[in-house]
mmCIF file of C-alpha atoms in Angstrom:
data_model
loop_
_atom_site.group_PDB
_atom_site.id
_atom_site.type_symbol
_atom_site.label_atom_id
_atom_site.label_comp_id
_atom_site.label_asym_id
_atom_site.label_seq_id
_atom_site.Cartn_x
_atom_site.Cartn_y
_atom_site.Cartn_z
ATOM 1 C CA GLY A 1 0.000 0.000 0.000
ATOM 2 C CA ASP A 2 0.883 3.654 -0.106
ATOM 3 C CA SER A 3 3.493 4.627 2.452
ATOM 4 C CA VAL A 4 6.040 7.235 3.454
ATOM 5 C CA THR A 5 9.517 6.824 4.858
ATOM 6 C CA GLN A 6 11.226 9.662 6.638
ATOM 7 C CA MET A 7 14.595 10.016 8.238
ATOM 8 C CA GLU A 8 14.930 9.060 11.853
ATOM 9 C CA GLY A 9 15.750 11.656 14.418
ATOM 10 C CA PRO A 10 16.416 13.406 16.495
ATOM 11 C CA VAL A 11 17.931 16.061 14.299
ATOM 12 C CA THR A 12 19.909 18.435 16.475
ATOM 13 C CA LEU A 13 20.839 21.852 15.081
ATOM 14 C CA SER A 14 22.019 25.207 16.272
ATOM 15 C CA GLU A 15 19.880 28.257 15.675
ATOM 16 C CA GLU A 16 20.185 29.659 12.115
ATOM 17 C CA ALA A 17 21.419 26.339 10.702
ATOM 18 C CA PHE A 18 20.021 24.859 7.492
ATOM 19 C CA LEU A 19 17.478 22.073 7.898
ATOM 20 C CA THR A 20 16.645 19.138 5.683
ATOM 21 C CA ILE A 21 14.338 16.324 6.712
ATOM 22 C CA ASN A 22 14.103 13.610 4.089
ATOM 23 C CA CYS A 23 10.837 12.004 3.064
ATOM 24 C CA THR A 24 10.265 9.467 0.301
ATOM 25 C CA TYR A 25 6.986 7.913 -0.645
ATOM 26 C CA THR A 26 5.535 4.865 -2.347
ATOM 27 C CA ALA A 27 2.206 5.378 -4.041
ATOM 28 C CA THR A 28 0.130 4.524 -7.064
ATOM 29 C CA GLY A 29 -0.536 7.648 -9.060
ATOM 30 C CA TYR A 30 0.372 11.095 -7.844
ATOM 31 C CA PRO A 31 -1.270 11.764 -4.505
ATOM 32 C CA SER A 32 -1.133 15.011 -2.571
ATOM 33 C CA LEU A 33 1.752 15.170 -0.114
ATOM 34 C CA PHE A 34 1.788 16.849 3.284
ATOM 35 C CA TRP A 35 4.070 17.899 6.086
ATOM 36 C CA TYR A 36 2.523 18.158 9.529
ATOM 37 C CA VAL A 37 4.207 19.519 12.649
ATOM 38 C CA GLN A 38 3.562 18.592 16.274
ATOM 39 C CA TYR A 39 4.796 21.034 18.890
ATOM 40 C CA PRO A 40 5.353 19.690 22.408
ATOM 41 C CA GLY A 41 2.087 18.859 24.144
ATOM 42 C CA GLU A 42 -0.057 19.711 21.138
ATOM 43 C CA GLY A 43 -1.872 18.010 18.299
ATOM 44 C CA LEU A 44 -0.621 17.958 14.736
ATOM 45 C CA GLN A 45 -1.063 20.920 12.466
ATOM 46 C CA LEU A 46 -0.619 21.183 8.733
ATOM 47 C CA LEU A 47 2.659 22.881 7.845
ATOM 48 C CA LEU A 48 2.518 22.716 4.069
ATOM 49 C CA LYS A 49 1.256 20.621 1.191
ATOM 50 C CA ALA A 50 1.726 19.996 -2.515
ATOM 51 C CA THR A 51 -0.990 18.583 -4.715
ATOM 52 C CA LYS A 52 0.884 17.673 -7.902
ATOM 53 C CA ALA A 53 4.341 16.930 -9.237
ATOM 54 C CA ASP A 54 6.830 19.833 -9.196
ATOM 55 C CA ASP A 55 4.599 21.824 -6.853
ATOM 56 C CA LYS A 56 6.416 23.587 -4.038
ATOM 57 C CA GLY A 57 4.620 23.950 -0.738
ATOM 58 C CA SER A 58 5.823 26.662 1.622
ATOM 59 C CA ASN A 59 4.893 28.099 4.996
ATOM 60 C CA LYS A 60 6.699 29.837 7.871
ATOM 61 C CA GLY A 61 10.008 29.644 5.996
ATOM 62 C CA PHE A 62 9.698 25.908 5.373
ATOM 63 C CA GLU A 63 9.592 24.524 1.839
ATOM 64 C CA ALA A 64 9.118 21.142 0.200
ATOM 65 C CA THR A 65 9.037 20.254 -3.485
ATOM 66 C CA TYR A 66 7.048 17.327 -4.862
ATOM 67 C CA ARG A 67 9.551 15.347 -6.946
ATOM 68 C CA LYS A 68 8.003 12.438 -8.800
ATOM 69 C CA GLU A 69 11.319 11.352 -10.389
ATOM 70 C CA THR A 70 12.814 10.630 -6.990
ATOM 71 C CA THR A 71 9.456 10.063 -5.200
ATOM 72 C CA SER A 72 10.552 12.541 -2.577
ATOM 73 C CA PHE A 73 9.136 15.464 -0.627
ATOM 74 C CA HIS A 74 12.028 16.679 1.513
ATOM 75 C CA LEU A 75 11.380 19.450 4.027
ATOM 76 C CA GLU A 76 13.845 22.346 4.119
ATOM 77 C CA LYS A 77 14.344 25.573 5.991
ATOM 78 C CA GLY A 78 17.175 27.965 5.471
ATOM 79 C CA SER A 79 17.563 29.196 9.038
ATOM 80 C CA VAL A 80 15.934 27.354 11.923
ATOM 81 C CA GLN A 81 14.853 28.937 15.187
ATOM 82 C CA VAL A 82 14.523 27.481 18.673
ATOM 83 C CA SER A 83 10.764 27.748 18.245
ATOM 84 C CA ASP A 84 10.942 25.250 15.350
ATOM 85 C CA SER A 85 11.752 22.469 17.807
ATOM 86 C CA ALA A 86 8.987 19.935 17.221
ATOM 87 C CA VAL A 87 8.229 16.611 15.577
ATOM 88 C CA TYR A 88 7.685 16.727 11.817
ATOM 89 C CA PHE A 89 5.557 14.179 9.962
ATOM 90 C CA CYS A 90 5.431 13.487 6.253
ATOM 91 C CA ALA A 91 2.059 12.139 5.093
ATOM 92 C CA LEU A 92 -0.008 11.149 2.099
ATOM 93 C CA PRO A 93 -3.575 9.909 1.581
ATOM 94 C CA MET A 94 -3.904 6.179 2.152
ATOM 95 C CA ASN A 95 -5.544 5.458 -1.164
ATOM 96 C CA SER A 96 -6.129 7.686 -4.132
ATOM 97 C CA GLY A 97 -9.264 9.712 -3.578
ATOM 98 C CA TYR A 98 -9.484 9.131 0.159
ATOM 99 C CA SER A 99 -8.665 11.718 2.770
ATOM 100 C CA THR A 100 -7.418 9.370 5.453
ATOM 101 C CA LEU A 101 -3.723 9.907 5.893
ATOM 102 C CA THR A 102 -0.802 7.601 6.394
ATOM 103 C CA PHE A 103 2.047 9.211 8.302
ATOM 104 C CA GLY A 104 5.741 8.628 8.483
ATOM 105 C CA LYS A 105 7.190 7.820 11.898
ATOM 106 C CA GLY A 106 8.047 11.438 12.551
ATOM 107 C CA THR A 107 11.358 13.240 12.886
ATOM 108 C CA MET A 108 12.117 15.154 16.048
ATOM 109 C CA LEU A 109 13.955 18.432 15.528
ATOM 110 C CA LEU A 110 15.816 20.006 18.423
ATOM 111 C CA VAL A 111 17.195 23.505 17.905
ATOM 112 C CA SER A 112 19.557 24.964 20.473
ATOM 113 C CA PRO A 113 20.355 28.685 20.903
ATOM 114 C CA ASP B 1 -6.172 26.528 18.753
ATOM 115 C CA SER B 2 -7.444 24.307 15.943
ATOM 116 C CA GLY B 3 -11.095 24.517 16.959
ATOM 117 C CA VAL B 4 -11.263 20.767 17.585
ATOM 118 C CA THR B 5 -11.892 19.864 21.208
ATOM 119 C CA GLN B 6 -11.257 16.555 22.912
ATOM 120 C CA THR B 7 -12.211 15.379 26.361
ATOM 121 C CA PRO B 8 -10.868 14.267 28.676
ATOM 122 C CA LYS B 9 -7.290 15.463 28.377
ATOM 123 C CA HIS B 10 -5.943 12.616 30.480
ATOM 124 C CA LEU B 11 -7.439 9.274 31.418
ATOM 125 C CA ILE B 12 -5.994 6.654 33.730
ATOM 126 C CA THR B 13 -7.754 3.346 34.007
ATOM 127 C CA ALA B 14 -7.125 -0.316 34.703
ATOM 128 C CA THR B 15 -6.840 -3.282 32.382
ATOM 129 C CA GLY B 16 -10.162 -4.778 31.396
ATOM 130 C CA GLN B 17 -12.030 -1.511 31.753
ATOM 131 C CA ARG B 18 -13.960 0.478 29.147
ATOM 132 C CA VAL B 19 -13.554 4.177 28.363
ATOM 133 C CA THR B 20 -15.137 6.720 26.047
ATOM 134 C CA LEU B 21 -13.226 9.523 24.397
ATOM 135 C CA ARG B 22 -15.118 12.462 23.031
ATOM 136 C CA CYS B 23 -14.400 14.791 20.128
ATOM 137 C CA SER B 24 -16.124 17.938 18.934
ATOM 138 C CA PRO B 25 -15.079 18.930 15.418
ATOM 139 C CA ARG B 26 -14.607 22.464 14.171
ATOM 140 C CA SER B 27 -17.837 24.252 13.452
ATOM 141 C CA GLY B 28 -19.020 23.267 9.982
ATOM 142 C CA ASP B 29 -16.693 20.291 9.560
ATOM 143 C CA LEU B 30 -18.512 17.143 8.471
ATOM 144 C CA SER B 31 -15.692 14.622 8.609
ATOM 145 C CA VAL B 32 -14.082 13.276 11.772
ATOM 146 C CA TYR B 33 -11.012 11.051 12.021
ATOM 147 C CA TRP B 34 -9.518 9.143 14.938
ATOM 148 C CA TYR B 35 -5.799 8.399 15.228
ATOM 149 C CA GLN B 36 -3.712 6.571 17.791
ATOM 150 C CA GLN B 37 -0.169 7.720 18.538
ATOM 151 C CA SER B 38 2.234 5.483 20.421
ATOM 152 C CA LEU B 39 5.999 5.302 20.654
ATOM 153 C CA ASP B 40 6.296 1.920 18.970
ATOM 154 C CA GLN B 41 3.566 2.209 16.311
ATOM 155 C CA GLY B 42 3.794 5.902 15.516
ATOM 156 C CA LEU B 43 0.650 7.638 14.293
ATOM 157 C CA GLN B 44 -1.979 5.165 13.110
ATOM 158 C CA PHE B 45 -5.307 5.945 11.490
ATOM 159 C CA LEU B 46 -8.194 4.225 13.233
ATOM 160 C CA ILE B 47 -11.475 5.276 11.647
ATOM 161 C CA GLN B 48 -13.218 8.083 9.757
ATOM 162 C CA TYR B 49 -16.812 9.298 9.829
ATOM 163 C CA TYR B 50 -18.488 11.635 7.424
ATOM 164 C CA ASN B 51 -21.796 13.262 8.326
ATOM 165 C CA GLY B 52 -22.727 10.419 10.655
ATOM 166 C CA GLU B 53 -21.666 7.548 8.416
ATOM 167 C CA GLU B 54 -18.536 5.440 8.666
ATOM 168 C CA ARG B 55 -16.322 6.338 5.681
ATOM 169 C CA ALA B 56 -13.063 4.479 6.147
ATOM 170 C CA LYS B 57 -11.517 2.059 8.568
ATOM 171 C CA GLY B 58 -7.866 1.649 9.416
ATOM 172 C CA ASN B 59 -6.054 -0.354 12.057
ATOM 173 C CA ILE B 60 -8.900 -0.328 14.535
ATOM 174 C CA LEU B 61 -9.176 -3.273 16.882
ATOM 175 C CA GLU B 62 -12.489 -5.093 17.310
ATOM 176 C CA ARG B 63 -12.464 -3.983 20.960
ATOM 177 C CA PHE B 64 -12.684 -0.397 19.736
ATOM 178 C CA SER B 65 -15.715 1.254 18.202
ATOM 179 C CA ALA B 66 -16.738 4.762 17.267
ATOM 180 C CA GLN B 67 -19.720 6.747 16.159
ATOM 181 C CA GLN B 68 -20.604 10.208 14.963
ATOM 182 C CA PHE B 69 -23.788 11.758 16.270
ATOM 183 C CA PRO B 70 -26.299 14.037 14.493
ATOM 184 C CA ASP B 71 -24.643 17.109 16.024
ATOM 185 C CA LEU B 72 -21.411 15.806 14.406
ATOM 186 C CA HIS B 73 -19.512 15.176 17.601
ATOM 187 C CA SER B 74 -17.856 11.788 17.777
ATOM 188 C CA GLU B 75 -17.016 9.260 20.444
ATOM 189 C CA LEU B 76 -14.392 6.543 20.449
ATOM 190 C CA ASN B 77 -15.145 3.617 22.749
ATOM 191 C CA LEU B 78 -12.305 1.409 23.927
ATOM 192 C CA SER B 79 -13.186 -1.761 25.819
ATOM 193 C CA SER B 80 -11.384 -4.660 27.498
ATOM 194 C CA LEU B 81 -8.415 -2.368 27.775
ATOM 195 C CA GLU B 82 -4.898 -3.771 27.684
ATOM 196 C CA LEU B 83 -1.605 -2.219 28.709
ATOM 197 C CA GLY B 84 -0.716 -1.838 25.022
ATOM 198 C CA ASP B 85 -3.680 0.464 24.480
ATOM 199 C CA SER B 86 -1.872 3.189 26.403
ATOM 200 C CA ALA B 87 -1.353 5.953 23.853
ATOM 201 C CA LEU B 88 -2.340 9.412 22.740
ATOM 202 C CA TYR B 89 -5.625 9.414 20.847
ATOM 203 C CA PHE B 90 -6.188 12.262 18.435
ATOM 204 C CA CYS B 91 -9.330 13.380 16.751
ATOM 205 C CA ALA B 92 -9.178 15.459 13.587
ATOM 206 C CA SER B 93 -11.843 17.069 11.442
ATOM 207 C CA SER B 94 -12.157 18.454 7.940
ATOM 208 C CA VAL B 95 -14.821 20.323 6.043
ATOM 209 C CA GLU B 96 -15.382 17.518 3.574
ATOM 210 C CA ALA B 97 -13.969 14.063 2.937
ATOM 211 C CA GLY B 98 -11.287 14.242 0.295
ATOM 212 C CA PRO B 99 -7.489 14.338 0.072
ATOM 213 C CA SER B 100 -7.291 18.053 -0.666
ATOM 214 C CA TYR B 101 -9.091 19.074 2.525
ATOM 215 C CA GLU B 102 -6.900 19.984 5.473
ATOM 216 C CA GLN B 103 -7.352 17.964 8.626
ATOM 217 C CA TYR B 104 -7.406 19.941 11.873
ATOM 218 C CA PHE B 105 -6.230 18.016 14.904
ATOM 219 C CA GLY B 106 -7.397 18.275 18.470
ATOM 220 C CA PRO B 107 -4.971 18.354 21.415
ATOM 221 C CA GLY B 108 -5.443 14.640 22.082
ATOM 222 C CA THR B 109 -6.472 12.432 24.983
ATOM 223 C CA ARG B 110 -3.665 10.653 26.780
ATOM 224 C CA LEU B 111 -4.834 7.226 27.896
ATOM 225 C CA THR B 112 -2.835 5.321 30.470
ATOM 226 C CA VAL B 113 -3.848 1.736 31.211
ATOM 227 C CA THR B 114 -2.370 0.324 34.412
#
């Protein structure tokens, strides 16, 4: 079935460092792709999404480009802040046309001052 | 604040017991989803309802059941609880059922089974 694989964490960075969190997917067709973020003690919230190949989703300085050639949707940010410390989840719909999501295992990001 | 509310925030109970978790979706959202988050399994989809009807089922155990009421709130019932059921249970809602609609997550209910 459709699935996502993301890099294991934790990823530990200093403030203002460049961030990449890798995500690759397996799917039939070209589903929408999502990044969700979970701040400590909170539920998940949508960070960004891309609905078709070569789309770039962006929000709060984060970006991810839907690459069908490499089946990837890596999350990047040019300069991280302490407030970005959270768990990041890559996700896609379970089956084409459905809205239920399958999530990667999550990558914890820890940013130190 | 996502607009999705879940009660209770924390629940501690014993093995063999039954609990009910409650979710109120955002105003106007017709679709409700339940997820389980645990350290070993990660975030797993359990079940989805749309306007009172079951829409999709994931890795939901037979001991678990859910429903969505006419006012669109939803309840997740967990029975014959086992230690392994200890987890965070999230509810999410979306305006419609479809992959392009954003899901808004509640703050979760932390269930501890002792």
